[in-house]
PDB file of C-alpha atoms in Angstrom:
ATOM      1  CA  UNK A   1       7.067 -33.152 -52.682  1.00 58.00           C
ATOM      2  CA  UNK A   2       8.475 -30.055 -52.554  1.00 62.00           C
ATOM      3  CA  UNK A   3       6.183 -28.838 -49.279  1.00 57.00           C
ATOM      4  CA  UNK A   4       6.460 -31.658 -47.463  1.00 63.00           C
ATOM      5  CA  UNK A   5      10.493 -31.518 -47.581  1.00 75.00           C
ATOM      6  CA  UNK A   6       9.822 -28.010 -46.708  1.00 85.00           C
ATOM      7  CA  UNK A   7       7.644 -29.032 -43.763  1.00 93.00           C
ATOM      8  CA  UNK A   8       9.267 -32.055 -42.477  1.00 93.00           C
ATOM      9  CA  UNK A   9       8.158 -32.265 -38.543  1.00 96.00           C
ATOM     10  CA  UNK A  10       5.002 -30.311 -39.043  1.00 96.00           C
ATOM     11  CA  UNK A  11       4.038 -33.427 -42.234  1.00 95.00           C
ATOM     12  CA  UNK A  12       4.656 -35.905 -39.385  1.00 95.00           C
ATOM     13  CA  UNK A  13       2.578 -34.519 -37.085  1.00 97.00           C
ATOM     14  CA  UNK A  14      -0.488 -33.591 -39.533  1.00 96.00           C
ATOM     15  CA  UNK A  15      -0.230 -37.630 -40.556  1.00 96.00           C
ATOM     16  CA  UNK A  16      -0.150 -38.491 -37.002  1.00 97.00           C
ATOM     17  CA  UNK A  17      -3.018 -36.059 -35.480  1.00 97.00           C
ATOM     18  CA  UNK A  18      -5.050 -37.249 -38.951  1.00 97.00           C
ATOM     19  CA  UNK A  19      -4.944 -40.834 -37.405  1.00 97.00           C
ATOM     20  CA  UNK A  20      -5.910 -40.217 -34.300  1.00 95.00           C
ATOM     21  CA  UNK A  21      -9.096 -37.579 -35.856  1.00 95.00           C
ATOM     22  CA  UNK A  22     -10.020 -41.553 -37.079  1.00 96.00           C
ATOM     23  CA  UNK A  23     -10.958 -43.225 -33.673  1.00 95.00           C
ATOM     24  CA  UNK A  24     -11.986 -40.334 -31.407  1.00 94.00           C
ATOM     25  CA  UNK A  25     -14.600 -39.509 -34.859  1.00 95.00           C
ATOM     26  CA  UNK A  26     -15.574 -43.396 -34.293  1.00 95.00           C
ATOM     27  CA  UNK A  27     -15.915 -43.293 -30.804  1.00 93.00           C
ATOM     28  CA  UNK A  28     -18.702 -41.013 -30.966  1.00 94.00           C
ATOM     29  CA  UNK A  29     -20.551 -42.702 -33.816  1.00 93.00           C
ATOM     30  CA  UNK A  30     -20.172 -46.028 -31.970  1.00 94.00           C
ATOM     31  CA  UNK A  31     -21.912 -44.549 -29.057  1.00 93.00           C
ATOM     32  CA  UNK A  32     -24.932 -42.828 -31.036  1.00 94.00           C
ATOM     33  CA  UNK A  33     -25.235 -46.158 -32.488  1.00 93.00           C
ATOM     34  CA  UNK A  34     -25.411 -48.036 -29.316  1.00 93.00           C
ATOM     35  CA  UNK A  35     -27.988 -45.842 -27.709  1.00 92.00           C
ATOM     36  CA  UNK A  36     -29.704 -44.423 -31.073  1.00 90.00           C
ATOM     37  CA  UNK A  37     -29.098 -40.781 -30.382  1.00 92.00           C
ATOM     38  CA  UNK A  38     -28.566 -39.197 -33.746  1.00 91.00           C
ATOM     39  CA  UNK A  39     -28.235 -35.676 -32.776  1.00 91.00           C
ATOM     40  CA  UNK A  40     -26.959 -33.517 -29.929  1.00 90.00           C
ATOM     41  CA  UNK A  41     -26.672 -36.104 -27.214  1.00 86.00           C
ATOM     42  CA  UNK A  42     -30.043 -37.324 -26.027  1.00 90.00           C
ATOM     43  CA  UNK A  43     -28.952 -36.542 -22.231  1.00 87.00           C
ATOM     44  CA  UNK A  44     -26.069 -39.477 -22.785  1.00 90.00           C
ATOM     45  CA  UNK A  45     -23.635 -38.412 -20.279  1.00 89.00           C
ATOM     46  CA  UNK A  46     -21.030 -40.872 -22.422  1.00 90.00           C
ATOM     47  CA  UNK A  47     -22.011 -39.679 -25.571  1.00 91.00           C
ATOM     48  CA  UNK A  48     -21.450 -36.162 -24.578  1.00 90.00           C
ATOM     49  CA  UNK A  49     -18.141 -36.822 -22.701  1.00 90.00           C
ATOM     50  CA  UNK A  50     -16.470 -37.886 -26.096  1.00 91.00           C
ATOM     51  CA  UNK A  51     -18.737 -34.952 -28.328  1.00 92.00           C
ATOM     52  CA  UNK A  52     -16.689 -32.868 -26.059  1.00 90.00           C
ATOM     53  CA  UNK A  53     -13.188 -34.808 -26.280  1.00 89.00           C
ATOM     54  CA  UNK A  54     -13.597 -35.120 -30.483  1.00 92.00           C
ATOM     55  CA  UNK A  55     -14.976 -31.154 -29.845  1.00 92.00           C
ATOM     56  CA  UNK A  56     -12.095 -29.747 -28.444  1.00 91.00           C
ATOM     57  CA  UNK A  57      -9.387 -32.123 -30.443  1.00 92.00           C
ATOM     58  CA  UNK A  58     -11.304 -30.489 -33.716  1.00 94.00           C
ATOM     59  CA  UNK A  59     -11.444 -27.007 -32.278  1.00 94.00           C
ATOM     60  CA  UNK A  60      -7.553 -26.889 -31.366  1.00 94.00           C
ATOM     61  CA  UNK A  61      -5.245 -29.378 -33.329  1.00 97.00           C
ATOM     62  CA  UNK A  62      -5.712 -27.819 -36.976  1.00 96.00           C
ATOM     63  CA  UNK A  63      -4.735 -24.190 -36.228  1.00 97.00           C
ATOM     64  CA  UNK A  64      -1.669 -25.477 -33.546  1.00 97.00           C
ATOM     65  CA  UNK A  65      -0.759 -27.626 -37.138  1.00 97.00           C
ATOM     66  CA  UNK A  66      -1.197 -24.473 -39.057  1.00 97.00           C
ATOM     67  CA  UNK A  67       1.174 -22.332 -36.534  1.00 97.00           C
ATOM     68  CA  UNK A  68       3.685 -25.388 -36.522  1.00 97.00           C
ATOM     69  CA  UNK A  69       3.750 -24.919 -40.611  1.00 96.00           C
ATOM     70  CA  UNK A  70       4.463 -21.360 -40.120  1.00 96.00           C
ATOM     71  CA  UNK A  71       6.906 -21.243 -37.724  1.00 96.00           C
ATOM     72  CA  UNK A  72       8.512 -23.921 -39.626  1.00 96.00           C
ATOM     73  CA  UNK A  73       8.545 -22.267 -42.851  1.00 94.00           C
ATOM     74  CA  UNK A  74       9.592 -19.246 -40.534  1.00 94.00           C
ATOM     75  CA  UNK A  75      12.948 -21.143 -40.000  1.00 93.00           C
ATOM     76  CA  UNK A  76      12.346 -22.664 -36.646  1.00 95.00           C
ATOM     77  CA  UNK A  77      14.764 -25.335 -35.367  1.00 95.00           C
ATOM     78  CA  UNK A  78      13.860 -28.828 -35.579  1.00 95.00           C
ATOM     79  CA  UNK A  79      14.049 -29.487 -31.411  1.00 97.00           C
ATOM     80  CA  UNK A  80      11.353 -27.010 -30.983  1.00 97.00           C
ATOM     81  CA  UNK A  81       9.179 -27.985 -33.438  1.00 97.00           C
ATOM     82  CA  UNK A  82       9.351 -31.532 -32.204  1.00 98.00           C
ATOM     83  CA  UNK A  83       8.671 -29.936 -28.329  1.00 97.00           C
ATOM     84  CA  UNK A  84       5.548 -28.286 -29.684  1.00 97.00           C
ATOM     85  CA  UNK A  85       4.136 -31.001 -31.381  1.00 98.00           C
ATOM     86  CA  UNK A  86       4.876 -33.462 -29.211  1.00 97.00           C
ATOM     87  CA  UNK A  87       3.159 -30.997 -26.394  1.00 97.00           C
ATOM     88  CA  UNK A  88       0.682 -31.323 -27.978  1.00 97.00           C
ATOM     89  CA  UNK A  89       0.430 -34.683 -28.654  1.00 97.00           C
ATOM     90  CA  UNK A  90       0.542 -35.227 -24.952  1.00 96.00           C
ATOM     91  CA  UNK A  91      -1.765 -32.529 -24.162  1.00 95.00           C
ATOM     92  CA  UNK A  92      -4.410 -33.640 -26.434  1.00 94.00           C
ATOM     93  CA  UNK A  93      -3.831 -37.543 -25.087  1.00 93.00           C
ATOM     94  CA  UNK A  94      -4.186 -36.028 -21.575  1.00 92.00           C
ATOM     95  CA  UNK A  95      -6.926 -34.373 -22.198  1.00 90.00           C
ATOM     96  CA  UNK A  96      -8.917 -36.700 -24.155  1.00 87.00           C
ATOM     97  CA  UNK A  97      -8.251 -39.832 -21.618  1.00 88.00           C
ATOM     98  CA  UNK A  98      -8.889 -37.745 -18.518  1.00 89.00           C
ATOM     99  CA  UNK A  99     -12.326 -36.422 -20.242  1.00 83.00           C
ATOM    100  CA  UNK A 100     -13.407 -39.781 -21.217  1.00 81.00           C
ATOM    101  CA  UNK A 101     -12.758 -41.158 -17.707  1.00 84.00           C
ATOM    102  CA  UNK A 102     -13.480 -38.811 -15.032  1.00 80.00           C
ATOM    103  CA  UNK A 103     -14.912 -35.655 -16.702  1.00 71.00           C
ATOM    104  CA  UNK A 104     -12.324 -33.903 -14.982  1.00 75.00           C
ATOM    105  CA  UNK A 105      -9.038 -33.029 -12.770  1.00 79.00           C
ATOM    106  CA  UNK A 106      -6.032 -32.548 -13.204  1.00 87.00           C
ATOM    107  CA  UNK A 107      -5.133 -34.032 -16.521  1.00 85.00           C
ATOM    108  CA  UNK A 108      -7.364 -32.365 -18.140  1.00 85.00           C
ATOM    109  CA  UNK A 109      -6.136 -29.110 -16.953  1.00 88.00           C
ATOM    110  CA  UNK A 110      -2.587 -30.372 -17.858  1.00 92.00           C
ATOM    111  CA  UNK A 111      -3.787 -31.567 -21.090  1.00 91.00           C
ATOM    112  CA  UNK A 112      -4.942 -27.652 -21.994  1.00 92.00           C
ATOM    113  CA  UNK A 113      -1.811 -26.230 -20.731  1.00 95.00           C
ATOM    114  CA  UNK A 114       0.208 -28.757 -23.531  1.00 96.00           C
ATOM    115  CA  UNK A 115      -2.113 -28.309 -26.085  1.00 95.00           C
ATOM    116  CA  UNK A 116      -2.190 -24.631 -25.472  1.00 96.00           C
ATOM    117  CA  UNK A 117       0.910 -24.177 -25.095  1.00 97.00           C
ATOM    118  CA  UNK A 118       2.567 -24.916 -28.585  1.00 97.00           C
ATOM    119  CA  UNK A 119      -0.904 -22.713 -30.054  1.00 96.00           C
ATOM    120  CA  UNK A 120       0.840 -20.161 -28.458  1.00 97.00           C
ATOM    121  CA  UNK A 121       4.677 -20.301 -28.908  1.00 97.00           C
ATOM    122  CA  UNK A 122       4.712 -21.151 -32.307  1.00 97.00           C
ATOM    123  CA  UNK A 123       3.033 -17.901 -34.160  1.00 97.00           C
ATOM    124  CA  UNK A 124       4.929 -16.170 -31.267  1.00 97.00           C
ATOM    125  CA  UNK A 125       7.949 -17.759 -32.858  1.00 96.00           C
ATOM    126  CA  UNK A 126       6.538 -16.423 -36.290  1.00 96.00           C
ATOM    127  CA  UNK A 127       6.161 -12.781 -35.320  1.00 95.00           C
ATOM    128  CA  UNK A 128       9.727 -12.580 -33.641  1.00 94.00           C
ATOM    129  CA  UNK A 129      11.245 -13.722 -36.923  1.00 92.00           C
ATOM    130  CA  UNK A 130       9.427 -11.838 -39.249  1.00 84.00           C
ATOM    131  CA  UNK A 131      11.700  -9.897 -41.754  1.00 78.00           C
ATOM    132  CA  UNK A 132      12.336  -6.482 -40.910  1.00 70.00           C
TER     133      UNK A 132
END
């Protein structure tokens, strides 16, 4: 218990992004079932379109989590580590529905600008309060 009280925001968000792993992992194996595909995507445009979104949710949530830890543990104030995650909550909803619907546009390109936003500022945040 000890971590998690000293990781408050960042525990809520690794719960929350955990959850949503759950569906956007389903959505794909729903698909391969439907059309049989069981690897790569068999030329499914649909099946690729949420490979990609459950791709890129893999390939960038974790290590924005692991920043969020760090600049918490760093000593980062609670309103920013609530901005970043929820940034990238909204990025990665952005960027998921927008993939899953169109391909692409706007909110998709909004959606990497959230999510990459917070991967950014928060070891920033890190190395600026290192000890000297």
């Amino acid at each position: 218990m000890e971590l998690i009280s000293s990781l408050p925001v960042t525990t809520v968000f690794i719960a929350l992004f955990a959850l949503l792993q759950v569906p956007i992992t389903m959505a794909v194996g729903f698909r391969r079932a439907q059309t049989g595909i069981q690897f790569l995507d068999g030329g499914d445009e649909v099946l690729l379109k949420r490979m990609r979104a459950h791709g890129n949710f893999t390939e960038t949530v974790p290590m924005t989590l692991l920043a969020m830890a760090a600049a918490e543990l760093s000593g980062a104030p609670g309103y920013l580590l609530w901005a970043g995650g929820g940034a990238l909550l909204c990025g990665r909803l952005l960027h998921y529905c927008t993939l899953l619907t169109s391909g692409f546009g706007n909110g998709r390109a909004a959606g990497m600008l959230l999510t990459l936003a917070p991967l950014l500022f928060f070891p920033v945040y890190v190395f600026w309060h290192l000890p000297d």
